[in-house]
Each structure stands twice: as structure tokens, then as C-alpha cells.
Amino acid sequence: MKNLLRFFLLLASTVPAMHAGILERGKVQLICHRTSNRDMPENTLEALALAARMGCNIVEVDVRQTLDGELVLNHDGILERLTEGMGNVEQTSSDELALFDTGAAMGERFAHMRIPRFTDALRVAREQGIGLVLDIKEKGEGPAILAALRGEGMLERVIFGGESDDVRALYPAANHDPAAW
């Protein structure tokens, strides 16, 4: 975690001035990993908003696609780690995921938090004025991710990472600066 944060802080200070994305040369930016996952359940809307309130300029989130094609935030896809559900996110419908509590595992005060839809996370990020680093977990999710970003007006406020080759094929301006990921 510390090494990742150091990498992102170093990266933010070395990006060329002409880069129009969310990293700015000469500006120190605080980047949170998996939202504010030490203080709240990871990859939740509440943790994303908290990261912004704590001063994070850019927040890394993990994006996965459900069985019925809905994009959601989830790191490793294993439901048992953070919910009372069983199985994998990719093999579960979004309606079923909406029933699972993803906060109670971290403590009773976080009970009733849910695995958020990607579009809801984009709205929170836009409202909070922060950028996102998208860790795309599976190949082939690029078209749906780009559609959601365009729909929420967030296309220029993200850095694409993980399995993002199909994003770059569809959107050549993605990560214009090769150092961005």
C-alpha cells in the first residue's frame, strides 16, 4: 500500500504539463487505494465519499461485471470475503448482489452497505470533484465502461488500468501519457 501510494505521488510529479488528464505536473495529489478501505468497507459509495472528504484527489476503484452485465465495484470477485454471499461477482446477477451486506464484516456500524453499481460510483466521484483510477479486472469490459463514463460525463476524469486493452482500442485518447498506468 505504501509503495503504491509513493508510486502514484511520484507519478503525479512527473507527468508532462501538456497532459490534460487528472494527473498534473508539479501538483501533489493524494491518491487513495480501494477507496478509503482502512476506515470503511472497501469499494463502497460511503468509502468513496469519505476518501474525497479526507482530501484524496484521485481514488482507485476495482471494476467487475456481473452475470447480467452490470458493472460494479469489487476487488477480488469473491463474495465470501466481504459479504454473506457465496461465489463470485461475475457469476451473480446484480439483483442478487444488491441483497448482500458488504459492510457488516467490518463492523456493525457499517451494516447495510452494498456493493455499488459503477454508475453510482461515477456520480459520487463527479459530485465530489475527484478523479478515478479504474482497475479493470476482466478483459472485454471496456465497451460497457466507456459507455458508463460517457453517460456520467467522467471520461476525462479517469485513468484506465488492469485489463484495459479493449478500452485503448475503442478510445485512443485513454491514458494519453504512457506513465499514467
GROMACS .gro file of C-alpha atoms in nm:
model
  181
    1MET     CA    1   0.000   0.000   0.000
    2LYS     CA    2   0.275   0.246   0.096
    3ASN     CA    3   0.473   0.160  -0.217
    4LEU     CA    4   0.165   0.207  -0.436
    5LEU     CA    5   0.099   0.548  -0.279
    6ARG     CA    6   0.463   0.650  -0.326
    7PHE     CA    7   0.443   0.540  -0.690
    8PHE     CA    8   0.131   0.748  -0.753
    9LEU     CA    9   0.274   1.054  -0.575
   10LEU     CA   10   0.595   1.025  -0.778
   11LEU     CA   11   0.392   0.971  -1.092
   12ALA     CA   12   0.184   1.282  -1.029
   13SER     CA   13   0.500   1.490  -1.008
   14THR     CA   14   0.648   1.359  -1.336
   15VAL     CA   15   0.355   1.383  -1.576
   16PRO     CA   16   0.417   1.622  -1.867
   17ALA     CA   17   0.247   1.961  -1.835
   18MET     CA   18   0.054   1.912  -2.159
   19HIS     CA   19  -0.131   1.606  -2.026
   20ALA     CA   20  -0.497   1.704  -1.996
   21GLY     CA   21  -0.598   1.421  -1.765
   22ILE     CA   22  -0.630   1.404  -1.390
   23LEU     CA   23  -0.258   1.393  -1.310
   24GLU     CA   24  -0.096   1.736  -1.314
   25ARG     CA   25   0.275   1.815  -1.326
   26GLY     CA   26   0.402   1.997  -1.021
   27LYS     CA   27   0.086   1.935  -0.819
   28VAL     CA   28   0.100   1.692  -0.531
   29GLN     CA   29  -0.210   1.475  -0.534
   30LEU     CA   30  -0.330   1.230  -0.277
   31ILE     CA   31  -0.442   0.901  -0.428
   32CYS     CA   32  -0.641   0.652  -0.222
   33HIS     CA   33  -0.631   0.280  -0.295
   34ARG     CA   34  -0.961   0.088  -0.300
   35THR     CA   35  -1.141   0.399  -0.172
   36SER     CA   36  -1.077   0.468   0.197
   37ASN     CA   37  -1.057   0.097   0.274
   38ARG     CA   38  -0.890   0.132   0.613
   39ASP     CA   39  -1.172   0.344   0.755
   40MET     CA   40  -1.477   0.197   0.580
   41PRO     CA   41  -1.562  -0.113   0.381
   42GLU     CA   42  -1.367  -0.105   0.054
   43ASN     CA   43  -1.520  -0.011  -0.279
   44THR     CA   44  -1.842   0.125  -0.127
   45LEU     CA   45  -2.005   0.457  -0.210
   46GLU     CA   46  -1.960   0.565   0.150
   47ALA     CA   47  -1.587   0.489   0.139
   48LEU     CA   48  -1.552   0.673  -0.193
   49ALA     CA   49  -1.719   0.984  -0.050
   50LEU     CA   50  -1.507   0.960   0.266
   51ALA     CA   51  -1.187   0.941   0.058
   52ALA     CA   52  -1.289   1.265  -0.113
   53ARG     CA   53  -1.372   1.433   0.220
   54MET     CA   54  -1.032   1.323   0.355
   55GLY     CA   55  -0.864   1.511   0.071
   56CYS     CA   56  -0.800   1.243  -0.188
   57ASN     CA   57  -0.786   1.393  -0.537
   58ILE     CA   58  -0.786   1.057  -0.712
   59VAL     CA   59  -0.931   0.729  -0.589
   60GLU     CA   60  -0.854   0.382  -0.722
   61VAL     CA   61  -1.155   0.152  -0.758
   62ASP     CA   62  -1.193  -0.201  -0.889
   63VAL     CA   63  -1.447  -0.265  -1.166
   64ARG     CA   64  -1.609  -0.602  -1.240
   65GLN     CA   65  -1.906  -0.712  -1.446
   66THR     CA   66  -2.190  -0.921  -1.303
   67LEU     CA   67  -2.356  -1.220  -1.468
   68ASP     CA   68  -2.622  -0.991  -1.619
   69GLY     CA   69  -2.369  -0.735  -1.747
   70GLU     CA   70  -2.393  -0.471  -1.473
   71LEU     CA   71  -2.065  -0.303  -1.377
   72VAL     CA   72  -1.997  -0.295  -1.003
   73LEU     CA   73  -1.712  -0.212  -0.767
   74ASN     CA   74  -1.538  -0.517  -0.623
   75HIS     CA   75  -1.172  -0.604  -0.579
   76ASP     CA   76  -1.129  -0.979  -0.598
   77GLY     CA   77  -1.470  -1.107  -0.704
   78ILE     CA   78  -1.500  -1.340  -0.404
   79LEU     CA   79  -1.829  -1.273  -0.228
   80GLU     CA   80  -1.739  -1.461   0.092
   81ARG     CA   81  -1.459  -1.218   0.180
   82LEU     CA   82  -1.683  -0.915   0.230
   83THR     CA   83  -2.043  -1.036   0.225
   84GLU     CA   84  -2.262  -1.316   0.349
   85GLY     CA   85  -2.295  -1.433  -0.012
   86MET     CA   86  -2.113  -1.721  -0.174
   87GLY     CA   87  -1.948  -1.747  -0.514
   88ASN     CA   88  -1.808  -1.488  -0.750
   89VAL     CA   89  -1.935  -1.149  -0.861
   90GLU     CA   90  -1.909  -1.250  -1.227
   91GLN     CA   91  -2.141  -1.546  -1.168
   92THR     CA   92  -2.400  -1.349  -0.970
   93SER     CA   93  -2.677  -1.122  -1.100
   94SER     CA   94  -2.680  -0.758  -1.000
   95ASP     CA   95  -3.022  -0.803  -0.833
   96GLU     CA   96  -2.879  -1.078  -0.613
   97LEU     CA   97  -2.568  -0.870  -0.531
   98ALA     CA   98  -2.793  -0.585  -0.417
   99LEU     CA   99  -2.919  -0.810  -0.137
  100PHE     CA  100  -2.576  -0.874   0.015
  101ASP     CA  101  -2.443  -0.664   0.300
  102THR     CA  102  -2.082  -0.566   0.231
  103GLY     CA  103  -2.029  -0.356   0.542
  104ALA     CA  104  -2.111  -0.578   0.838
  105ALA     CA  105  -1.788  -0.777   0.800
  106MET     CA  106  -1.601  -0.461   0.907
  107GLY     CA  107  -1.831  -0.387   1.200
  108GLU     CA  108  -2.194  -0.342   1.295
  109ARG     CA  109  -2.187   0.033   1.233
  110PHE     CA  110  -2.120  -0.039   0.864
  111ALA     CA  111  -2.404  -0.288   0.826
  112HIS     CA  112  -2.635  -0.243   0.529
  113MET     CA  113  -2.373  -0.110   0.288
  114ARG     CA  114  -2.396  -0.268  -0.056
  115ILE     CA  115  -2.168  -0.347  -0.348
  116PRO     CA  116  -2.223  -0.033  -0.559
  117ARG     CA  117  -2.301  -0.008  -0.926
  118PHE     CA  118  -2.024   0.157  -1.124
  119THR     CA  119  -2.256   0.434  -1.247
  120ASP     CA  120  -2.340   0.528  -0.886
  121ALA     CA  121  -1.969   0.547  -0.804
  122LEU     CA  122  -1.915   0.771  -1.108
  123ARG     CA  123  -2.187   1.006  -0.985
  124VAL     CA  124  -2.029   1.027  -0.639
  125ALA     CA  125  -1.686   1.095  -0.791
  126ARG     CA  126  -1.826   1.366  -1.020
  127GLU     CA  127  -2.019   1.530  -0.735
  128GLN     CA  128  -1.711   1.521  -0.511
  129GLY     CA  129  -1.486   1.657  -0.788
  130ILE     CA  130  -1.237   1.371  -0.779
  131GLY     CA  131  -1.074   1.156  -1.046
  132LEU     CA  132  -1.065   0.778  -1.054
  133VAL     CA  133  -0.809   0.514  -1.134
  134LEU     CA  134  -1.008   0.221  -1.275
  135ASP     CA  135  -0.858  -0.121  -1.210
  136ILE     CA  136  -1.048  -0.319  -1.473
  137LYS     CA  137  -1.050  -0.679  -1.358
  138GLU     CA  138  -1.158  -0.873  -1.668
  139LYS     CA  139  -1.095  -0.842  -2.040
  140GLY     CA  140  -1.389  -0.733  -2.252
  141GLU     CA  141  -1.542  -0.484  -2.008
  142GLY     CA  142  -1.413  -0.180  -2.199
  143PRO     CA  143  -1.722  -0.103  -2.410
  144ALA     CA  144  -1.953  -0.104  -2.107
  145ILE     CA  145  -1.707   0.102  -1.900
  146LEU     CA  146  -1.668   0.362  -2.176
  147ALA     CA  147  -2.046   0.387  -2.217
  148ALA     CA  148  -2.091   0.445  -1.844
  149LEU     CA  149  -1.812   0.706  -1.835
  150ARG     CA  150  -1.963   0.894  -2.128
  151GLY     CA  151  -2.309   0.876  -1.975
  152GLU     CA  152  -2.187   1.024  -1.647
  153GLY     CA  153  -1.952   1.282  -1.801
  154MET     CA  154  -1.645   1.123  -1.642
  155LEU     CA  155  -1.446   1.009  -1.946
  156GLU     CA  156  -1.174   1.273  -1.897
  157ARG     CA  157  -1.156   1.216  -1.520
  158VAL     CA  158  -1.017   0.861  -1.519
  159ILE     CA  159  -0.701   0.662  -1.568
  160PHE     CA  160  -0.751   0.313  -1.706
  161GLY     CA  161  -0.561   0.023  -1.555
  162GLY     CA  162  -0.576  -0.352  -1.528
  163GLU     CA  163  -0.730  -0.529  -1.826
  164SER     CA  164  -0.780  -0.212  -2.029
  165ASP     CA  165  -0.651  -0.308  -2.375
  166ASP     CA  166  -1.000  -0.301  -2.525
  167VAL     CA  167  -1.052   0.049  -2.381
  168ARG     CA  168  -0.744   0.177  -2.562
  169ALA     CA  169  -0.862   0.012  -2.885
  170LEU     CA  170  -1.200   0.189  -2.863
  171TYR     CA  171  -1.077   0.515  -2.710
  172PRO     CA  172  -0.726   0.603  -2.836
  173ALA     CA  173  -0.703   0.905  -2.602
  174ALA     CA  174  -0.714   0.672  -2.299
  175ASN     CA  175  -0.408   0.725  -2.080
  176HIS     CA  176  -0.254   0.959  -2.334
  177ASP     CA  177   0.054   0.974  -2.115
  178PRO     CA  178   0.221   0.630  -2.109
  179ALA     CA  179   0.327   0.689  -1.748
  180ALA     CA  180  -0.035   0.718  -1.636
  181TRP     CA  181  -0.055   0.350  -1.558
   0.00000   0.00000   0.00000
